[in-house]
Amino acid sequence: MSLTFEPFANAVEYINVNSQIVSRWFETMKQKGERQFERLLDLASGAGTMVQLMLDSLPKDWHKPLIVCVDRSFEALEITRQRLIPKLTEKIECLCTDVEHLNVSKQSTDVVTFGNGIHYLDPEKQNQVMDRVRDSLKPGGWFFFNTAFYREARPEWTLPFYQKKVRLAVQKLREKSVTRQKEERRPTSADFLPRDHYEKLVTNSGFELSDVVEVEARLGQKAWELISGYSQYAAGALHGFPTEEAAAALQEAIAPAIEEFGRTDENGNRYISRNWLAVAARAV
Ligand SMILES: C[S@@+](CC[C@H](N)C(=O)[O-])C[C@H]1O[C@@H](n2cnc3c(N)ncnc32)[C@H](O)[C@@H]1O
């Protein structure tokens, strides 16, 4: 079992919601008179989804920016590089480092994106990243980020789905005599910091808040099974259990949980809604 993020990154629901968000970021830039940018820095690139969507959304008369991708995983950067090379004329630069230790030249960048990753950092590390992003941006440069791990991400009616899948998964693990390591700390992504935390993070770090929006995504059974197979998701939902076993148990629990607590869409498919918070900020 690979436990990487890549399978979920290819889920149609994930591409759609991130694509809507990226389009909105371009609208925000255009409304503020932006007509071009030279250099894009993408933090926690993973499978390269954000860069891919940024390139896909680039207006036809804007030229392709130089691209720098950052991730702590060398394997993720390799996937990103292979995926993006055919789309680019310039070389893509990849930095294998933690985003909180990012070290790029001051005022060298026009746009920074940080897709679906800020919730892995505790508030202190988030502040460190904000400082580094602000230093890297030219005056008036843009910082865009999004997350589906914040307090308002899970509508009230969806909570029984999460409770049920965790209960079923724990039951499965017990049947297999897999036990929890009690001393292990819950990962930061499970803290679900509220929307206003992210707004304050931006304004307290020398950025102007340009746009904040919440976008609903309807995730079907397959998408939930895929995200449950991602190590960082499984570790958040079932912290303390061995990750591989936890991921497998969660995946098995999705079908009965979505059957009982999901809603039905116009095509007769069950889904659970999840909200994405998307933030556009400007260095002042
Ligand atoms: C959920 S994926 C997001 C990928 C992509 N940005 C997207 O929006 O689809 C998270 C990525 O963040 C990386 N990551 C997590 N914490 C990190 C950190 N502190 N520094 C750098 N990369 C990190 C992981 O290696 C993984 O590739």
JSON list of N, CA, C and O in Angstrom, two decimals, residues 237-263:
[
{"chain": "A", "resi": 237, "resn": "ALA", "atom": "N", "xyz": [-7.10, 11.03, 11.34]},
{"chain": "A", "resi": 237, "resn": "ALA", "atom": "CA", "xyz": [-8.40, 10.46, 11.70]},
{"chain": "A", "resi": 237, "resn": "ALA", "atom": "C", "xyz": [-8.27, 9.40, 12.77]},
{"chain": "A", "resi": 237, "resn": "ALA", "atom": "O", "xyz": [-9.15, 9.25, 13.62]},
{"chain": "A", "resi": 238, "resn": "LEU", "atom": "N", "xyz": [-7.18, 8.65, 12.76]},
{"chain": "A", "resi": 238, "resn": "LEU", "atom": "CA", "xyz": [-7.00, 7.54, 13.72]},
{"chain": "A", "resi": 238, "resn": "LEU", "atom": "C", "xyz": [-5.60, 7.62, 14.31]},
{"chain": "A", "resi": 238, "resn": "LEU", "atom": "O", "xyz": [-4.78, 6.71, 14.12]},
{"chain": "A", "resi": 239, "resn": "HIS", "atom": "N", "xyz": [-5.31, 8.72, 15.01]},
{"chain": "A", "resi": 239, "resn": "HIS", "atom": "CA", "xyz": [-3.93, 8.90, 15.47]},
{"chain": "A", "resi": 239, "resn": "HIS", "atom": "C", "xyz": [-3.57, 7.83, 16.52]},
{"chain": "A", "resi": 239, "resn": "HIS", "atom": "O", "xyz": [-4.42, 7.37, 17.29]},
{"chain": "A", "resi": 240, "resn": "GLY", "atom": "N", "xyz": [-2.31, 7.44, 16.48]},
{"chain": "A", "resi": 240, "resn": "GLY", "atom": "CA", "xyz": [-1.85, 6.47, 17.47]},
{"chain": "A", "resi": 240, "resn": "GLY", "atom": "C", "xyz": [-1.82, 5.05, 16.94]},
{"chain": "A", "resi": 240, "resn": "GLY", "atom": "O", "xyz": [-1.09, 4.21, 17.44]},
{"chain": "A", "resi": 241, "resn": "PHE", "atom": "N", "xyz": [-2.62, 4.76, 15.91]},
{"chain": "A", "resi": 241, "resn": "PHE", "atom": "CA", "xyz": [-2.60, 3.41, 15.33]},
{"chain": "A", "resi": 241, "resn": "PHE", "atom": "C", "xyz": [-1.52, 3.35, 14.24]},
{"chain": "A", "resi": 241, "resn": "PHE", "atom": "O", "xyz": [-1.22, 4.38, 13.62]},
{"chain": "A", "resi": 242, "resn": "PRO", "atom": "N", "xyz": [-0.99, 2.16, 13.95]},
{"chain": "A", "resi": 242, "resn": "PRO", "atom": "CA", "xyz": [-0.04, 2.07, 12.83]},
{"chain": "A", "resi": 242, "resn": "PRO", "atom": "C", "xyz": [-0.73, 2.56, 11.56]},
{"chain": "A", "resi": 242, "resn": "PRO", "atom": "O", "xyz": [-1.87, 2.14, 11.27]},
{"chain": "A", "resi": 243, "resn": "THR", "atom": "N", "xyz": [-0.07, 3.46, 10.82]},
{"chain": "A", "resi": 243, "resn": "THR", "atom": "CA", "xyz": [-0.75, 4.19, 9.74]},
{"chain": "A", "resi": 243, "resn": "THR", "atom": "C", "xyz": [-1.31, 3.28, 8.65]},
{"chain": "A", "resi": 243, "resn": "THR", "atom": "O", "xyz": [-2.43, 3.49, 8.18]},
{"chain": "A", "resi": 244, "resn": "GLU", "atom": "N", "xyz": [-0.54, 2.28, 8.26]},
{"chain": "A", "resi": 244, "resn": "GLU", "atom": "CA", "xyz": [-1.00, 1.44, 7.14]},
{"chain": "A", "resi": 244, "resn": "GLU", "atom": "C", "xyz": [-2.28, 0.69, 7.50]},
{"chain": "A", "resi": 244, "resn": "GLU", "atom": "O", "xyz": [-3.25, 0.67, 6.73]},
{"chain": "A", "resi": 245, "resn": "GLU", "atom": "N", "xyz": [-2.30, 0.11, 8.70]},
{"chain": "A", "resi": 245, "resn": "GLU", "atom": "CA", "xyz": [-3.50, -0.62, 9.15]},
{"chain": "A", "resi": 245, "resn": "GLU", "atom": "C", "xyz": [-4.67, 0.35, 9.33]},
{"chain": "A", "resi": 245, "resn": "GLU", "atom": "O", "xyz": [-5.81, 0.04, 9.00]},
{"chain": "A", "resi": 246, "resn": "ALA", "atom": "N", "xyz": [-4.38, 1.55, 9.86]},
{"chain": "A", "resi": 246, "resn": "ALA", "atom": "CA", "xyz": [-5.45, 2.54, 10.08]},
{"chain": "A", "resi": 246, "resn": "ALA", "atom": "C", "xyz": [-6.07, 2.94, 8.74]},
{"chain": "A", "resi": 246, "resn": "ALA", "atom": "O", "xyz": [-7.30, 3.03, 8.61]},
{"chain": "A", "resi": 247, "resn": "ALA", "atom": "N", "xyz": [-5.22, 3.17, 7.73]},
{"chain": "A", "resi": 247, "resn": "ALA", "atom": "CA", "xyz": [-5.72, 3.58, 6.41]},
{"chain": "A", "resi": 247, "resn": "ALA", "atom": "C", "xyz": [-6.61, 2.49, 5.82]},
{"chain": "A", "resi": 247, "resn": "ALA", "atom": "O", "xyz": [-7.71, 2.78, 5.31]},
{"chain": "A", "resi": 248, "resn": "ALA", "atom": "N", "xyz": [-6.18, 1.24, 5.93]},
{"chain": "A", "resi": 248, "resn": "ALA", "atom": "CA", "xyz": [-6.97, 0.13, 5.36]},
{"chain": "A", "resi": 248, "resn": "ALA", "atom": "C", "xyz": [-8.32, 0.01, 6.08]},
{"chain": "A", "resi": 248, "resn": "ALA", "atom": "O", "xyz": [-9.37, -0.18, 5.44]},
{"chain": "A", "resi": 249, "resn": "ALA", "atom": "N", "xyz": [-8.30, 0.15, 7.40]},
{"chain": "A", "resi": 249, "resn": "ALA", "atom": "CA", "xyz": [-9.55, 0.03, 8.18]},
{"chain": "A", "resi": 249, "resn": "ALA", "atom": "C", "xyz": [-10.50, 1.18, 7.84]},
{"chain": "A", "resi": 249, "resn": "ALA", "atom": "O", "xyz": [-11.72, 0.98, 7.72]},
{"chain": "A", "resi": 250, "resn": "LEU", "atom": "N", "xyz": [-9.96, 2.38, 7.68]},
{"chain": "A", "resi": 250, "resn": "LEU", "atom": "CA", "xyz": [-10.81, 3.54, 7.33]},
{"chain": "A", "resi": 250, "resn": "LEU", "atom": "C", "xyz": [-11.43, 3.34, 5.95]},
{"chain": "A", "resi": 250, "resn": "LEU", "atom": "O", "xyz": [-12.62, 3.63, 5.74]},
{"chain": "A", "resi": 251, "resn": "GLN", "atom": "N", "xyz": [-10.63, 2.84, 5.02]},
{"chain": "A", "resi": 251, "resn": "GLN", "atom": "CA", "xyz": [-11.15, 2.62, 3.66]},
{"chain": "A", "resi": 251, "resn": "GLN", "atom": "C", "xyz": [-12.34, 1.65, 3.68]},
{"chain": "A", "resi": 251, "resn": "GLN", "atom": "O", "xyz": [-13.34, 1.87, 3.03]},
{"chain": "A", "resi": 252, "resn": "GLU", "atom": "N", "xyz": [-12.21, 0.60, 4.49]},
{"chain": "A", "resi": 252, "resn": "GLU", "atom": "CA", "xyz": [-13.31, -0.38, 4.59]},
{"chain": "A", "resi": 252, "resn": "GLU", "atom": "C", "xyz": [-14.56, 0.23, 5.21]},
{"chain": "A", "resi": 252, "resn": "GLU", "atom": "O", "xyz": [-15.68, -0.22, 4.94]},
{"chain": "A", "resi": 253, "resn": "ALA", "atom": "N", "xyz": [-14.35, 1.23, 6.07]},
{"chain": "A", "resi": 253, "resn": "ALA", "atom": "CA", "xyz": [-15.48, 1.81, 6.80]},
{"chain": "A", "resi": 253, "resn": "ALA", "atom": "C", "xyz": [-16.28, 2.82, 5.98]},
{"chain": "A", "resi": 253, "resn": "ALA", "atom": "O", "xyz": [-17.40, 3.21, 6.34]},
{"chain": "A", "resi": 254, "resn": "ILE", "atom": "N", "xyz": [-15.72, 3.28, 4.85]},
{"chain": "A", "resi": 254, "resn": "ILE", "atom": "CA", "xyz": [-16.37, 4.35, 4.09]},
{"chain": "A", "resi": 254, "resn": "ILE", "atom": "C", "xyz": [-17.74, 3.92, 3.55]},
{"chain": "A", "resi": 254, "resn": "ILE", "atom": "O", "xyz": [-18.73, 4.64, 3.72]},
{"chain": "A", "resi": 255, "resn": "ALA", "atom": "N", "xyz": [-17.80, 2.75, 2.91]},
{"chain": "A", "resi": 255, "resn": "ALA", "atom": "CA", "xyz": [-19.05, 2.35, 2.24]},
{"chain": "A", "resi": 255, "resn": "ALA", "atom": "C", "xyz": [-20.24, 2.34, 3.21]},
{"chain": "A", "resi": 255, "resn": "ALA", "atom": "O", "xyz": [-21.26, 3.01, 2.96]},
{"chain": "A", "resi": 256, "resn": "PRO", "atom": "N", "xyz": [-20.14, 1.64, 4.37]},
{"chain": "A", "resi": 256, "resn": "PRO", "atom": "CA", "xyz": [-21.30, 1.65, 5.26]},
{"chain": "A", "resi": 256, "resn": "PRO", "atom": "C", "xyz": [-21.59, 3.04, 5.85]},
{"chain": "A", "resi": 256, "resn": "PRO", "atom": "O", "xyz": [-22.76, 3.40, 6.03]},
{"chain": "A", "resi": 257, "resn": "ALA", "atom": "N", "xyz": [-20.53, 3.84, 6.10]},
{"chain": "A", "resi": 257, "resn": "ALA", "atom": "CA", "xyz": [-20.76, 5.16, 6.72]},
{"chain": "A", "resi": 257, "resn": "ALA", "atom": "C", "xyz": [-21.44, 6.12, 5.74]},
{"chain": "A", "resi": 257, "resn": "ALA", "atom": "O", "xyz": [-22.35, 6.86, 6.10]},
{"chain": "A", "resi": 258, "resn": "ILE", "atom": "N", "xyz": [-21.01, 6.07, 4.48]},
{"chain": "A", "resi": 258, "resn": "ILE", "atom": "CA", "xyz": [-21.61, 7.00, 3.50]},
{"chain": "A", "resi": 258, "resn": "ILE", "atom": "C", "xyz": [-23.02, 6.53, 3.13]},
{"chain": "A", "resi": 258, "resn": "ILE", "atom": "O", "xyz": [-23.92, 7.35, 2.87]},
{"chain": "A", "resi": 259, "resn": "GLU", "atom": "N", "xyz": [-23.23, 5.24, 3.16]},
{"chain": "A", "resi": 259, "resn": "GLU", "atom": "CA", "xyz": [-24.56, 4.70, 2.89]},
{"chain": "A", "resi": 259, "resn": "GLU", "atom": "C", "xyz": [-25.54, 5.22, 3.95]},
{"chain": "A", "resi": 259, "resn": "GLU", "atom": "O", "xyz": [-26.65, 5.66, 3.63]},
{"chain": "A", "resi": 260, "resn": "GLU", "atom": "N", "xyz": [-25.10, 5.20, 5.20]},
{"chain": "A", "resi": 260, "resn": "GLU", "atom": "CA", "xyz": [-26.02, 5.59, 6.28]},
{"chain": "A", "resi": 260, "resn": "GLU", "atom": "C", "xyz": [-26.17, 7.11, 6.40]},
{"chain": "A", "resi": 260, "resn": "GLU", "atom": "O", "xyz": [-27.28, 7.60, 6.62]},
{"chain": "A", "resi": 261, "resn": "PHE", "atom": "N", "xyz": [-25.10, 7.87, 6.23]},
{"chain": "A", "resi": 261, "resn": "PHE", "atom": "CA", "xyz": [-25.17, 9.30, 6.55]},
{"chain": "A", "resi": 261, "resn": "PHE", "atom": "C", "xyz": [-24.98, 10.24, 5.36]},
{"chain": "A", "resi": 261, "resn": "PHE", "atom": "O", "xyz": [-25.08, 11.45, 5.51]},
{"chain": "A", "resi": 262, "resn": "GLY", "atom": "N", "xyz": [-24.68, 9.67, 4.16]},
{"chain": "A", "resi": 262, "resn": "GLY", "atom": "CA", "xyz": [-24.49, 10.54, 3.01]},
{"chain": "A", "resi": 262, "resn": "GLY", "atom": "C", "xyz": [-25.81, 11.08, 2.47]},
{"chain": "A", "resi": 262, "resn": "GLY", "atom": "O", "xyz": [-26.89, 10.61, 2.86]},
{"chain": "A", "resi": 263, "resn": "ARG", "atom": "N", "xyz": [-25.73, 12.07, 1.60]},
{"chain": "A", "resi": 263, "resn": "ARG", "atom": "CA", "xyz": [-26.90, 12.54, 0.85]},
{"chain": "A", "resi": 263, "resn": "ARG", "atom": "C", "xyz": [-26.79, 12.01, -0.58]},
{"chain": "A", "resi": 263, "resn": "ARG", "atom": "O", "xyz": [-25.70, 11.59, -1.00]}
]
